[in-house]
Structure formats: structure tokens, C-alpha cells
PDB file of C-alpha atoms in Angstrom:
ATOM      1  CA  MET A 291       0.000   0.000   0.000  1.00 44.00           C
ATOM      2  CA  GLN A 292       1.445   3.338  -0.999  1.00 48.00           C
ATOM      3  CA  SER A 293       2.026   5.795   1.882  1.00 46.00           C
ATOM      4  CA  THR A 294       0.315   9.169   1.849  1.00 48.00           C
ATOM      5  CA  THR A 295       2.668  12.142   1.561  1.00 47.00           C
ATOM      6  CA  SER A 296       2.300  15.836   2.311  1.00 46.00           C
ATOM      7  CA  GLY A 297       3.143  18.704   0.003  1.00 49.00           C
ATOM      8  CA  THR A 298       6.739  18.684   1.230  1.00 50.00           C
ATOM      9  CA  GLY A 299       7.388  15.115   0.186  1.00 51.00           C
ATOM     10  CA  LEU A 300       7.293  13.668   3.739  1.00 49.00           C
ATOM     11  CA  ALA A 301       5.125  10.758   4.651  1.00 51.00           C
ATOM     12  CA  VAL A 302       2.268  11.460   7.020  1.00 51.00           C
ATOM     13  CA  GLY A 303       3.499  10.995  10.608  1.00 50.00           C
ATOM     14  CA  GLU A 304       7.152  11.575   9.767  1.00 55.00           C
ATOM     15  CA  ARG A 305       9.052  14.431  11.630  1.00 54.00           C
ATOM     16  CA  SER A 306      11.342  16.904   9.951  1.00 56.00           C
ATOM     17  CA  GLY A 307      14.682  18.037  11.420  1.00 55.00           C
ATOM     18  CA  PRO A 308      17.668  16.151  12.794  1.00 58.00           C
ATOM     19  CA  PRO A 309      17.101  12.745  14.343  1.00 60.00           C
ATOM     20  CA  GLU A 310      16.617  12.497  18.094  1.00 62.00           C
ATOM     21  CA  PRO A 311      19.720  11.494  20.054  1.00 58.00           C
ATOM     22  CA  VAL A 312      19.875   7.874  21.065  1.00 59.00           C
ATOM     23  CA  GLY A 313      21.331   6.698  24.348  1.00 54.00           C
ATOM     24  CA  PRO A 314      21.872   8.331  27.782  1.00 58.00           C
ATOM     25  CA  PRO A 315      22.326  12.153  27.991  1.00 58.00           C
ATOM     26  CA  PRO A 316      25.919  13.339  27.775  1.00 55.00           C
ATOM     27  CA  ARG A 317      27.689  14.010  31.075  1.00 56.00           C
ATOM     28  CA  ARG A 318      28.408  17.588  32.101  1.00 55.00           C
ATOM     29  CA  SER A 319      31.903  18.607  31.204  1.00 57.00           C
ATOM     30  CA  SER A 320      34.358  18.254  34.050  1.00 66.00           C
ATOM     31  CA  GLY A 321      36.061  21.473  32.922  1.00 69.00           C
ATOM     32  CA  ARG A 322      33.342  23.668  34.434  1.00 81.00           C
ATOM     33  CA  THR A 323      33.558  21.785  37.729  1.00 85.00           C
ATOM     34  CA  TRP A 324      37.288  22.379  37.772  1.00 86.00           C
ATOM     35  CA  GLU A 325      36.754  26.121  37.185  1.00 86.00           C
ATOM     36  CA  TRP A 326      34.361  26.376  40.135  1.00 88.00           C
ATOM     37  CA  SER A 327      36.741  24.389  42.322  1.00 87.00           C
ATOM     38  CA  LEU A 328      39.641  26.645  41.396  1.00 88.00           C
ATOM     39  CA  ALA A 329      37.565  29.776  42.045  1.00 87.00           C
ATOM     40  CA  GLY A 330      36.544  28.456  45.465  1.00 88.00           C
ATOM     41  CA  LEU A 331      40.137  27.597  46.300  1.00 90.00           C
ATOM     42  CA  LEU A 332      41.349  31.087  45.381  1.00 91.00           C
ATOM     43  CA  LEU A 333      38.503  32.881  47.180  1.00 91.00           C
ATOM     44  CA  ALA A 334      38.637  30.781  50.341  1.00 92.00           C
ATOM     45  CA  PRO A 335      41.547  32.634  52.055  1.00 91.00           C
ATOM     46  CA  ASN A 336      39.896  36.035  51.557  1.00 91.00           C
ATOM     47  CA  LEU A 337      36.494  34.745  52.644  1.00 91.00           C
ATOM     48  CA  ILE A 338      38.004  33.209  55.779  1.00 94.00           C
ATOM     49  CA  LEU A 339      39.753  36.487  56.636  1.00 93.00           C
ATOM     50  CA  LEU A 340      36.534  38.450  56.085  1.00 91.00           C
ATOM     51  CA  ILE A 341      34.532  36.078  58.252  1.00 92.00           C
ATOM     52  CA  VAL A 342      37.088  35.958  61.072  1.00 92.00           C
ATOM     53  CA  PHE A 343      38.165  39.608  61.173  1.00 91.00           C
ATOM     54  CA  THR A 344      35.104  41.481  59.834  1.00 88.00           C
ATOM     55  CA  TYR A 345      31.792  39.667  60.086  1.00 90.00           C
ATOM     56  CA  ARG A 346      32.418  37.787  63.320  1.00 93.00           C
ATOM     57  CA  PRO A 347      33.540  40.938  65.222  1.00 91.00           C
ATOM     58  CA  LEU A 348      30.527  42.777  63.781  1.00 91.00           C
ATOM     59  CA  LEU A 349      28.131  40.140  65.088  1.00 93.00           C
ATOM     60  CA  ASP A 350      29.945  40.064  68.454  1.00 92.00           C
ATOM     61  CA  ASN A 351      29.634  43.843  68.695  1.00 93.00           C
ATOM     62  CA  ILE A 352      25.897  43.685  68.020  1.00 93.00           C
ATOM     63  CA  ARG A 353      25.567  40.984  70.672  1.00 93.00           C
ATOM     64  CA  LEU A 354      27.503  43.030  73.215  1.00 92.00           C
ATOM     65  CA  SER A 355      25.305  46.069  72.560  1.00 93.00           C
ATOM     66  CA  PHE A 356      22.520  44.252  74.404  1.00 95.00           C
ATOM     67  CA  THR A 357      24.659  43.750  77.520  1.00 93.00           C
ATOM     68  CA  ASP A 358      26.059  45.712  80.428  1.00 92.00           C
ATOM     69  CA  TRP A 359      29.727  44.819  80.401  1.00 90.00           C
ATOM     70  CA  ASN A 360      32.678  46.343  82.157  1.00 88.00           C
ATOM     71  CA  ILE A 361      35.573  45.656  79.830  1.00 84.00           C
ATOM     72  CA  SER A 362      37.622  44.237  82.730  1.00 83.00           C
ATOM     73  CA  ALA A 363      34.820  41.918  83.922  1.00 84.00           C
ATOM     74  CA  PRO A 364      34.688  38.273  82.786  1.00 84.00           C
ATOM     75  CA  VAL A 365      30.878  38.239  82.362  1.00 86.00           C
ATOM     76  CA  ALA A 366      28.547  40.479  80.356  1.00 87.00           C
ATOM     77  CA  ASN A 367      25.054  40.891  81.833  1.00 90.00           C
ATOM     78  CA  PRO A 368      22.166  40.994  79.317  1.00 92.00           C
ATOM     79  CA  VAL A 369      20.101  44.199  79.522  1.00 92.00           C
ATOM     80  CA  GLY A 370      18.007  44.018  76.356  1.00 91.00           C
ATOM     81  CA  PHE A 371      17.436  47.374  74.630  1.00 94.00           C
ATOM     82  CA  SER A 372      18.395  49.445  77.702  1.00 94.00           C
ATOM     83  CA  ASN A 373      21.610  50.746  76.107  1.00 94.00           C
ATOM     84  CA  TYR A 374      19.770  51.882  72.988  1.00 95.00           C
ATOM     85  CA  ILE A 375      17.044  53.569  75.036  1.00 94.00           C
ATOM     86  CA  GLU A 376      19.709  55.350  77.083  1.00 94.00           C
ATOM     87  CA  TRP A 377      21.643  56.494  74.016  1.00 93.00           C
ATOM     88  CA  PHE A 378      18.585  57.938  72.263  1.00 93.00           C
ATOM     89  CA  GLY A 379      17.493  59.621  75.485  1.00 92.00           C
ATOM     90  CA  ARG A 380      20.792  61.199  76.553  1.00 90.00           C
ATOM     91  CA  GLU A 381      21.242  64.945  76.232  1.00 88.00           C
ATOM     92  CA  ASP A 382      24.648  64.699  74.558  1.00 89.00           C
ATOM     93  CA  THR A 383      23.440  62.414  71.730  1.00 92.00           C
ATOM     94  CA  ARG A 384      22.206  65.308  69.614  1.00 92.00           C
ATOM     95  CA  LYS A 385      25.519  67.140  70.051  1.00 92.00           C
ATOM     96  CA  VAL A 386      27.521  64.043  69.092  1.00 93.00           C
ATOM     97  CA  LEU A 387      25.399  63.461  65.982  1.00 94.00           C
ATOM     98  CA  SER A 388      25.652  67.149  65.042  1.00 94.00           C
ATOM     99  CA  ASN A 389      29.444  67.145  65.391  1.00 94.00           C
ATOM    100  CA  THR A 390      29.718  63.964  63.332  1.00 94.00           C
ATOM    101  CA  LEU A 391      27.464  65.342  60.602  1.00 95.00           C
ATOM    102  CA  ILE A 392      29.229  68.709  60.365  1.00 95.00           C
ATOM    103  CA  PHE A 393      32.688  67.158  60.423  1.00 95.00           C
ATOM    104  CA  THR A 394      31.818  64.505  57.832  1.00 94.00           C
ATOM    105  CA  VAL A 395      29.983  66.774  55.383  1.00 94.00           C
ATOM    106  CA  ALA A 396      32.715  69.428  55.577  1.00 95.00           C
ATOM    107  CA  THR A 397      35.619  67.023  55.164  1.00 94.00           C
ATOM    108  CA  VAL A 398      34.013  65.011  52.352  1.00 94.00           C
ATOM    109  CA  GLY A 399      32.702  67.997  50.391  1.00 94.00           C
ATOM    110  CA  ILE A 400      35.725  70.262  50.756  1.00 95.00           C
ATOM    111  CA  SER A 401      38.383  67.599  50.259  1.00 94.00           C
ATOM    112  CA  MET A 402      36.689  66.268  47.117  1.00 94.00           C
ATOM    113  CA  GLY A 403      36.027  69.753  45.738  1.00 94.00           C
ATOM    114  CA  LEU A 404      39.556  71.001  46.370  1.00 94.00           C
ATOM    115  CA  GLY A 405      41.005  67.704  45.191  1.00 93.00           C
ATOM    116  CA  LEU A 406      39.212  68.024  41.858  1.00 93.00           C
ATOM    117  CA  ALA A 407      40.236  71.664  41.479  1.00 93.00           C
ATOM    118  CA  LEU A 408      43.900  70.895  42.184  1.00 92.00           C
ATOM    119  CA  ALA A 409      43.807  67.885  39.884  1.00 91.00           C
ATOM    120  CA  MET A 410      42.442  69.998  37.020  1.00 90.00           C
ATOM    121  CA  LEU A 411      45.085  72.662  37.673  1.00 89.00           C
ATOM    122  CA  LEU A 412      48.032  70.281  37.945  1.00 87.00           C
ATOM    123  CA  ASP A 413      46.874  68.240  34.948  1.00 85.00           C
ATOM    124  CA  GLN A 414      48.018  71.169  32.802  1.00 81.00           C
ATOM    125  CA  ARG A 415      51.529  71.482  31.410  1.00 79.00           C
ATOM    126  CA  LEU A 416      53.036  73.633  34.159  1.00 77.00           C
ATOM    127  CA  ARG A 417      56.632  74.015  35.194  1.00 80.00           C
ATOM    128  CA  GLY A 418      57.398  72.129  38.400  1.00 80.00           C
ATOM    129  CA  ARG A 419      54.013  70.418  38.508  1.00 80.00           C
ATOM    130  CA  ASN A 420      55.513  67.089  39.633  1.00 84.00           C
ATOM    131  CA  ILE A 421      57.034  68.758  42.695  1.00 89.00           C
ATOM    132  CA  VAL A 422      53.715  70.392  43.541  1.00 86.00           C
ATOM    133  CA  ARG A 423      51.923  67.050  43.113  1.00 87.00           C
ATOM    134  CA  SER A 424      54.305  65.457  45.603  1.00 88.00           C
ATOM    135  CA  VAL A 425      53.833  68.314  48.072  1.00 89.00           C
ATOM    136  CA  VAL A 426      50.034  68.022  47.883  1.00 88.00           C
ATOM    137  CA  PHE A 427      50.062  64.252  48.378  1.00 90.00           C
ATOM    138  CA  ALA A 428      52.744  64.117  51.089  1.00 91.00           C
ATOM    139  CA  PRO A 429      50.492  64.901  54.122  1.00 90.00           C
ATOM    140  CA  PHE A 430      48.314  61.889  53.337  1.00 92.00           C
ATOM    141  CA  VAL A 431      51.109  59.445  54.187  1.00 91.00           C
ATOM    142  CA  ILE A 432      51.982  61.174  57.479  1.00 91.00           C
ATOM    143  CA  SER A 433      50.624  59.726  60.700  1.00 90.00           C
ATOM    144  CA  GLY A 434      47.435  61.387  61.900  1.00 90.00           C
ATOM    145  CA  ALA A 435      48.842  61.673  65.413  1.00 92.00           C
ATOM    146  CA  ALA A 436      51.921  63.488  64.091  1.00 93.00           C
ATOM    147  CA  VAL A 437      49.746  65.854  62.077  1.00 93.00           C
ATOM    148  CA  GLY A 438      47.628  66.536  65.146  1.00 92.00           C
ATOM    149  CA  VAL A 439      50.664  67.395  67.258  1.00 92.00           C
ATOM    150  CA  ALA A 440      52.015  69.725  64.560  1.00 92.00           C
ATOM    151  CA  PHE A 441      48.720  71.583  64.168  1.00 93.00           C
ATOM    152  CA  GLN A 442      48.430  72.041  67.914  1.00 90.00           C
ATOM    153  CA  PHE A 443      51.257  74.543  67.527  1.00 89.00           C
ATOM    154  CA  VAL A 444      49.734  76.024  64.377  1.00 91.00           C
ATOM    155  CA  PHE A 445      46.482  76.882  66.194  1.00 92.00           C
ATOM    156  CA  ASP A 446      47.985  77.703  69.586  1.00 88.00           C
ATOM    157  CA  PRO A 447      46.341  80.989  70.687  1.00 85.00           C
ATOM    158  CA  SER A 448      49.513  82.204  72.432  1.00 84.00           C
ATOM    159  CA  PHE A 449      52.300  81.697  69.896  1.00 85.00           C
ATOM    160  CA  GLY A 450      50.880  79.696  66.976  1.00 86.00           C
ATOM    161  CA  LEU A 451      51.202  80.437  63.269  1.00 89.00           C
ATOM    162  CA  VAL A 452      47.520  81.369  62.967  1.00 89.00           C
ATOM    163  CA  ARG A 453      47.882  83.864  65.807  1.00 89.00           C
ATOM    164  CA  ASP A 454      50.873  85.472  64.114  1.00 89.00           C
ATOM    165  CA  LEU A 455      49.054  85.810  60.771  1.00 90.00           C
ATOM    166  CA  LEU A 456      45.869  87.212  62.301  1.00 89.00           C
ATOM    167  CA  THR A 457      47.792  89.650  64.469  1.00 89.00           C
ATOM    168  CA  ARG A 458      49.544  91.076  61.412  1.00 90.00           C
ATOM    169  CA  ILE A 459      46.204  92.006  59.839  1.00 91.00           C
ATOM    170  CA  GLY A 460      44.639  93.218  63.086  1.00 88.00           C
ATOM    171  CA  VAL A 461      42.130  90.382  63.589  1.00 86.00           C
ATOM    172  CA  ALA A 462      41.355  88.991  67.036  1.00 86.00           C
ATOM    173  CA  VAL A 463      42.685  85.474  67.609  1.00 86.00           C
ATOM    174  CA  PRO A 464      39.961  82.899  68.422  1.00 87.00           C
ATOM    175  CA  ASP A 465      40.531  80.595  71.384  1.00 86.00           C
ATOM    176  CA  PHE A 466      40.482  77.313  69.491  1.00 88.00           C
ATOM    177  CA  TYR A 467      40.882  75.228  72.640  1.00 87.00           C
ATOM    178  CA  GLN A 468      38.083  76.780  74.725  1.00 87.00           C
ATOM    179  CA  ARG A 469      35.268  77.474  72.245  1.00 88.00           C
ATOM    180  CA  PRO A 470      33.527  74.351  70.836  1.00 88.00           C
ATOM    181  CA  GLY A 471      32.753  75.855  67.425  1.00 90.00           C
ATOM    182  CA  TRP A 472      36.335  76.920  66.793  1.00 91.00           C
ATOM    183  CA  ALA A 473      37.640  73.612  68.136  1.00 92.00           C
ATOM    184  CA  LEU A 474      35.509  71.712  65.624  1.00 93.00           C
ATOM    185  CA  PHE A 475      36.753  74.025  62.862  1.00 94.00           C
ATOM    186  CA  MET A 476      40.334  73.350  63.950  1.00 94.00           C
ATOM    187  CA  VAL A 477      40.120  69.541  63.765  1.00 95.00           C
ATOM    188  CA  THR A 478      38.122  69.730  60.514  1.00 95.00           C
ATOM    189  CA  PHE A 479      40.723  71.968  58.865  1.00 95.00           C
ATOM    190  CA  THR A 480      43.522  69.697  60.077  1.00 95.00           C
ATOM    191  CA  TYR A 481      41.897  66.564  58.696  1.00 95.00           C
ATOM    192  CA  ILE A 482      41.167  68.192  55.335  1.00 95.00           C
ATOM    193  CA  TRP A 483      44.810  69.271  55.073  1.00 95.00           C
ATOM    194  CA  LYS A 484      45.945  65.712  55.772  1.00 94.00           C
ATOM    195  CA  THR A 485      43.598  63.874  53.395  1.00 92.00           C
ATOM    196  CA  LEU A 486      43.374  66.346  50.516  1.00 93.00           C
ATOM    197  CA  GLY A 487      46.130  64.511  48.647  1.00 92.00           C
ATOM    198  CA  TYR A 488      44.060  61.323  48.452  1.00 94.00           C
ATOM    199  CA  SER A 489      41.179  62.931  46.546  1.00 94.00           C
ATOM    200  CA  PHE A 490      43.689  64.861  44.458  1.00 93.00           C
ATOM    201  CA  VAL A 491      45.583  61.759  43.296  1.00 93.00           C
ATOM    202  CA  ILE A 492      42.438  59.761  42.501  1.00 93.00           C
ATOM    203  CA  TYR A 493      40.931  62.619  40.478  1.00 93.00           C
ATOM    204  CA  LEU A 494      44.248  63.257  38.726  1.00 91.00           C
ATOM    205  CA  ALA A 495      44.403  59.624  37.607  1.00 90.00           C
ATOM    206  CA  ALA A 496      40.830  59.861  36.328  1.00 90.00           C
ATOM    207  CA  LEU A 497      41.570  63.067  34.412  1.00 89.00           C
ATOM    208  CA  GLN A 498      44.582  61.515  32.731  1.00 86.00           C
ATOM    209  CA  GLY A 499      42.445  58.587  31.593  1.00 84.00           C
ATOM    210  CA  ARG A 500      39.566  60.602  30.158  1.00 82.00           C
ATOM    211  CA  ARG A 501      38.626  60.504  26.467  1.00 80.00           C
ATOM    212  CA  ALA A 502      40.502  63.145  24.488  1.00 80.00           C
ATOM    213  CA  ASP A 503      38.094  62.936  21.538  1.00 81.00           C
ATOM    214  CA  LEU A 504      35.246  64.294  23.678  1.00 82.00           C
ATOM    215  CA  ASP A 505      37.369  67.272  24.699  1.00 78.00           C
ATOM    216  CA  GLU A 506      38.244  67.931  21.076  1.00 82.00           C
ATOM    217  CA  ALA A 507      34.596  67.688  20.024  1.00 85.00           C
ATOM    218  CA  ALA A 508      33.563  70.154  22.739  1.00 81.00           C
ATOM    219  CA  GLU A 509      36.303  72.550  21.641  1.00 79.00           C
ATOM    220  CA  ILE A 510      35.235  72.311  17.999  1.00 82.00           C
ATOM    221  CA  ASP A 511      31.604  72.957  18.965  1.00 80.00           C
ATOM    222  CA  GLY A 512      32.685  76.087  20.837  1.00 80.00           C
ATOM    223  CA  ALA A 513      31.534  74.937  24.279  1.00 79.00           C
ATOM    224  CA  SER A 514      32.228  77.348  27.127  1.00 83.00           C
ATOM    225  CA  PRO A 515      34.549  76.219  29.950  1.00 82.00           C
ATOM    226  CA  TRP A 516      31.578  75.761  32.294  1.00 87.00           C
ATOM    227  CA  ALA A 517      29.594  73.783  29.692  1.00 85.00           C
ATOM    228  CA  HIS A 518      32.645  71.630  28.978  1.00 82.00           C
ATOM    229  CA  PHE A 519      33.134  70.978  32.691  1.00 83.00           C
ATOM    230  CA  ARG A 520      29.471  70.163  33.357  1.00 85.00           C
ATOM    231  CA  LYS A 521      28.542  68.280  30.177  1.00 85.00           C
ATOM    232  CA  VAL A 522      31.803  66.591  29.181  1.00 85.00           C
ATOM    233  CA  LEU A 523      34.150  66.289  32.144  1.00 87.00           C
ATOM    234  CA  LEU A 524      31.838  65.562  35.082  1.00 87.00           C
ATOM    235  CA  PRO A 525      30.026  62.635  33.389  1.00 86.00           C
ATOM    236  CA  GLN A 526      33.382  60.978  32.757  1.00 88.00           C
ATOM    237  CA  LEU A 527      34.339  61.489  36.411  1.00 90.00           C
ATOM    238  CA  ARG A 528      31.076  60.026  37.714  1.00 89.00           C
ATOM    239  CA  PRO A 529      32.518  56.579  38.656  1.00 89.00           C
ATOM    240  CA  THR A 530      35.505  58.246  40.334  1.00 91.00           C
ATOM    241  CA  THR A 531      33.255  60.607  42.274  1.00 91.00           C
ATOM    242  CA  PHE A 532      31.148  57.675  43.410  1.00 90.00           C
ATOM    243  CA  PHE A 533      34.225  55.790  44.600  1.00 91.00           C
ATOM    244  CA  LEU A 534      35.603  58.819  46.449  1.00 92.00           C
ATOM    245  CA  SER A 535      32.276  59.717  48.036  1.00 90.00           C
ATOM    246  CA  ILE A 536      32.141  56.308  49.732  1.00 91.00           C
ATOM    247  CA  THR A 537      35.798  55.920  50.698  1.00 92.00           C
ATOM    248  CA  VAL A 538      36.245  59.488  51.956  1.00 93.00           C
ATOM    249  CA  LEU A 539      32.956  59.288  53.866  1.00 92.00           C
ATOM    250  CA  LEU A 540      33.911  56.061  55.621  1.00 90.00           C
ATOM    251  CA  SER A 541      37.337  57.441  56.444  1.00 91.00           C
ATOM    252  CA  SER A 542      35.962  60.722  57.808  1.00 92.00           C
ATOM    253  CA  VAL A 543      33.414  59.096  60.095  1.00 92.00           C
ATOM    254  CA  GLN A 544      36.154  56.928  61.642  1.00 90.00           C
ATOM    255  CA  VAL A 545      38.610  59.741  62.435  1.00 92.00           C
ATOM    256  CA  PHE A 546      40.074  59.210  65.894  1.00 93.00           C
ATOM    257  CA  ASP A 547      43.757  60.053  66.059  1.00 92.00           C
ATOM    258  CA  ILE A 548      43.560  63.762  65.197  1.00 94.00           C
ATOM    259  CA  ILE A 549      40.662  64.387  67.596  1.00 93.00           C
ATOM    260  CA  ASN A 550      42.354  62.438  70.364  1.00 92.00           C
ATOM    261  CA  VAL A 551      45.627  64.308  70.041  1.00 92.00           C
ATOM    262  CA  MET A 552      44.231  67.824  69.582  1.00 92.00           C
ATOM    263  CA  THR A 553      41.083  68.053  71.731  1.00 91.00           C
ATOM    264  CA  ARG A 554      40.209  64.649  73.271  1.00 90.00           C
ATOM    265  CA  GLY A 555      36.600  65.257  72.337  1.00 88.00           C
ATOM    266  CA  GLY A 556      36.426  68.621  74.121  1.00 84.00           C
ATOM    267  CA  PRO A 557      36.412  71.424  74.938  1.00 83.00           C
ATOM    268  CA  VAL A 558      33.530  71.946  77.401  1.00 74.00           C
ATOM    269  CA  GLY A 559      30.252  70.576  76.056  1.00 73.00           C
ATOM    270  CA  ASN A 560      31.717  67.798  73.895  1.00 86.00           C
ATOM    271  CA  GLY A 561      32.715  70.334  71.267  1.00 89.00           C
ATOM    272  CA  THR A 562      34.496  67.798  69.049  1.00 92.00           C
ATOM    273  CA  MET A 563      32.955  64.552  70.282  1.00 93.00           C
ATOM    274  CA  THR A 564      32.030  62.332  67.334  1.00 93.00           C
ATOM    275  CA  LEU A 565      30.477  58.887  67.232  1.00 94.00           C
ATOM    276  CA  VAL A 566      33.753  57.019  66.880  1.00 94.00           C
ATOM    277  CA  TYR A 567      35.354  58.984  69.701  1.00 94.00           C
ATOM    278  CA  GLN A 568      32.321  58.321  71.883  1.00 94.00           C
ATOM    279  CA  VAL A 569      32.826  54.596  71.273  1.00 94.00           C
ATOM    280  CA  TYR A 570      36.392  54.929  72.532  1.00 93.00           C
ATOM    281  CA  ARG A 571      35.474  57.041  75.568  1.00 93.00           C
ATOM    282  CA  GLU A 572      32.603  54.848  76.725  1.00 92.00           C
ATOM    283  CA  THR A 573      34.541  51.614  76.199  1.00 92.00           C
ATOM    284  CA  PHE A 574      38.029  52.422  77.456  1.00 92.00           C
ATOM    285  CA  VAL A 575      37.579  55.495  79.671  1.00 91.00           C
ATOM    286  CA  ASN A 576      34.179  54.924  81.273  1.00 89.00           C
ATOM    287  CA  LEU A 577      34.654  51.128  81.044  1.00 91.00           C
ATOM    288  CA  ARG A 578      31.157  50.612  79.604  1.00 92.00           C
ATOM    289  CA  ALA A 579      31.939  48.275  76.732  1.00 92.00           C
ATOM    290  CA  GLY A 580      28.292  47.302  76.243  1.00 93.00           C
ATOM    291  CA  TYR A 581      27.233  50.921  75.821  1.00 94.00           C
ATOM    292  CA  GLY A 582      30.218  51.572  73.554  1.00 94.00           C
ATOM    293  CA  ALA A 583      29.131  48.611  71.401  1.00 94.00           C
ATOM    294  CA  THR A 584      25.692  50.215  71.181  1.00 95.00           C
ATOM    295  CA  VAL A 585      27.168  53.444  69.819  1.00 95.00           C
ATOM    296  CA  ALA A 586      29.283  51.437  67.365  1.00 94.00           C
ATOM    297  CA  THR A 587      26.207  49.534  66.167  1.00 95.00           C
ATOM    298  CA  VAL A 588      24.275  52.768  65.635  1.00 94.00           C
ATOM    299  CA  MET A 589      27.214  54.185  63.672  1.00 94.00           C
ATOM    300  CA  PHE A 590      27.344  51.025  61.533  1.00 93.00           C
ATOM    301  CA  LEU A 591      23.625  51.262  60.739  1.00 94.00           C
ATOM    302  CA  ILE A 592      23.909  54.940  59.816  1.00 92.00           C
ATOM    303  CA  LEU A 593      26.831  54.242  57.485  1.00 91.00           C
ATOM    304  CA  LEU A 594      24.997  51.298  55.952  1.00 91.00           C
ATOM    305  CA  VAL A 595      21.949  53.429  55.138  1.00 92.00           C
ATOM    306  CA  VAL A 596      24.067  56.293  53.768  1.00 90.00           C
ATOM    307  CA  THR A 597      26.080  53.921  51.575  1.00 88.00           C
ATOM    308  CA  ILE A 598      22.917  52.307  50.177  1.00 90.00           C
ATOM    309  CA  VAL A 599      21.534  55.750  49.348  1.00 89.00           C
ATOM    310  CA  GLN A 600      24.799  56.690  47.624  1.00 85.00           C
ATOM    311  CA  VAL A 601      24.702  53.527  45.518  1.00 84.00           C
ATOM    312  CA  ARG A 602      21.079  54.136  44.531  1.00 85.00           C
ATOM    313  CA  VAL A 603      21.788  57.748  43.563  1.00 82.00           C
ATOM    314  CA  MET A 604      24.863  56.876  41.503  1.00 77.00           C
ATOM    315  CA  ASP A 605      23.032  54.026  39.744  1.00 75.00           C
ATOM    316  CA  ARG A 606      20.448  56.407  38.345  1.00 74.00           C
ATOM    317  CA  PRO A 607      20.818  57.002  34.594  1.00 71.00           C
ATOM    318  CA  GLN A 608      22.407  60.300  33.632  1.00 65.00           C
ATOM    319  CA  THR A 609      20.078  62.921  32.231  1.00 58.00           C
TER     320      THR A 609
END
């Protein structure tokens, strides 16, 4: 009996295309397994270090924040949320948060702004620019304690450099060590002077790696310097600005050495007391390690929220 065929010449019931494979499915290549094994082997040391020296101490700190523990005592007594209730209810909490906010915003904004300005200036073909670059970056590698000691003499109201300069122009010399506002200005200025070179070097590297064709196109189109800066240069520096905003912020919030050397959190009224210095004072001076862990946990949560906001803002598409 002759089989019925369709218009394509195939018998009814027959399937077009390549034949189905016969036999068991092929085994997964062992090469991919080897790649995953090698990746795990290479990542394991870093993961172990992170777990032991970062995540475990973080969890221990959070646990201790719910205890009342004298750092010299062998036992920590659980107190629940008492430390958090005390911290939010204390009169000095608002002052500590205000000092931390002012210090952080000033140091991050000014150091990044000045760093970009100096990088743009010293990216030009100027005589002696390499020497100036070294001079700008040098304070960053100096110990914070050493910088603090040096600037104690700079701001000394009796015989400091600032006093000498202000006296020459007939301006009254502020008492940096007795007035909280001037004390906060003093440590902020000192920290900016020390860390300015970091922002400067990062921005300088970004400027030297920017696209020259975009600069040439802007010049051909007759763009003004401000339009060139805003429309051409800043978009190219966006990843660098994002990186600096996070690293400089985290560094500024954790400043301890300069404050400890210059003011020890004073003068009267906790004039330069910040969150990180409060952690130190409560833990090692007042011997309240549980309360100090509470302050450290609050600081961690604040930084976590701020960092998430920064990431969300920088991930937005450019308009």
C-alpha cells in the first residue's frame, strides 16, 4: 500500500529536522567543575579572613550592645534594649550626631572639591608640577597623630602660626581650645589638610584617563569652559566621584587620632565629640563596653543606610 505524503514530500506521521539522540544524555563537562573548584580555592583565604576579622567581630559587637559589660569583667550581663534607650534619650546624643554630621559633610565635600580643582590645575603642562603634586600628596602618608601634634602649635592661641598671621592684619585670635565651634573648625581643617592629597591623586588619575576625543569635540563645537566641565568632564568622572564619596565618607566618620591628640573630644560641652570617639570614651575610659558597642552599632547602621543611598543615587541614569 502506498504511503500518503504531504506537500513537502514527507510521509504522514514523519518528523522533519535532525534525528533524536539515542542513548543516555551526555555528562556535564568536568572542565566547568574544575573552574568552580579553582575559584573556590582562590577565594577561600579572603572569605576566611573576612569572616574571622570582619563579620564575626561585627556580630559580636551587636551581641555586646545588648549587655552591660565592664571591659575588665569576665561576664557580660544581658540588659536588652536598655543601652539603645539610654543612648537615644541622653542629652549629649544630639551634640555628638551634630558634630559627626558637620565634620563629615565638611571634610568630604571640601576635600573632594579642592582635590578636583587641584587635579584639574596640575593636569596642565606647568613648570614644576611634579614637585607640587608630591607636596600636595605628602600629608596623606603622614601619621594622623603626628599631624595633630604639629597643628596644635599652628592653632595655639599664644604663639601659633595662625595667631601670628591674624595679628599682622589686626584680627582677634579665636581661642580654638576653649570654644567648641572653633575647636571643631580646627580639627576639621587639620583633617582636610591631611587627606586632601588622596582625593587629588584619585581625580588626577581619572583626568589623565579621560577621552581626548570628547574634549576635542567640545572645543570644535565652541563649548564654554563651564559647559565643557558640566557636560563633558563631570560625566566621565562620575565613577571616580562615586568611589571617592564612599571611601572618603567612611574614612571621615572613623577619624580618631587627630581628635584624640588635639582636643580629646572637648572642649567643654563635647565640642568635638564624634560617634567614633564616643565609642572609645565609653569603652576604654568609662569602662562601659556594652554601651560603647551600642554606639558602634548605631554608627554602623547609619553608614549602611548612607552607603545604600549613595549607591542608589549613583546608579540612576544620567540625564
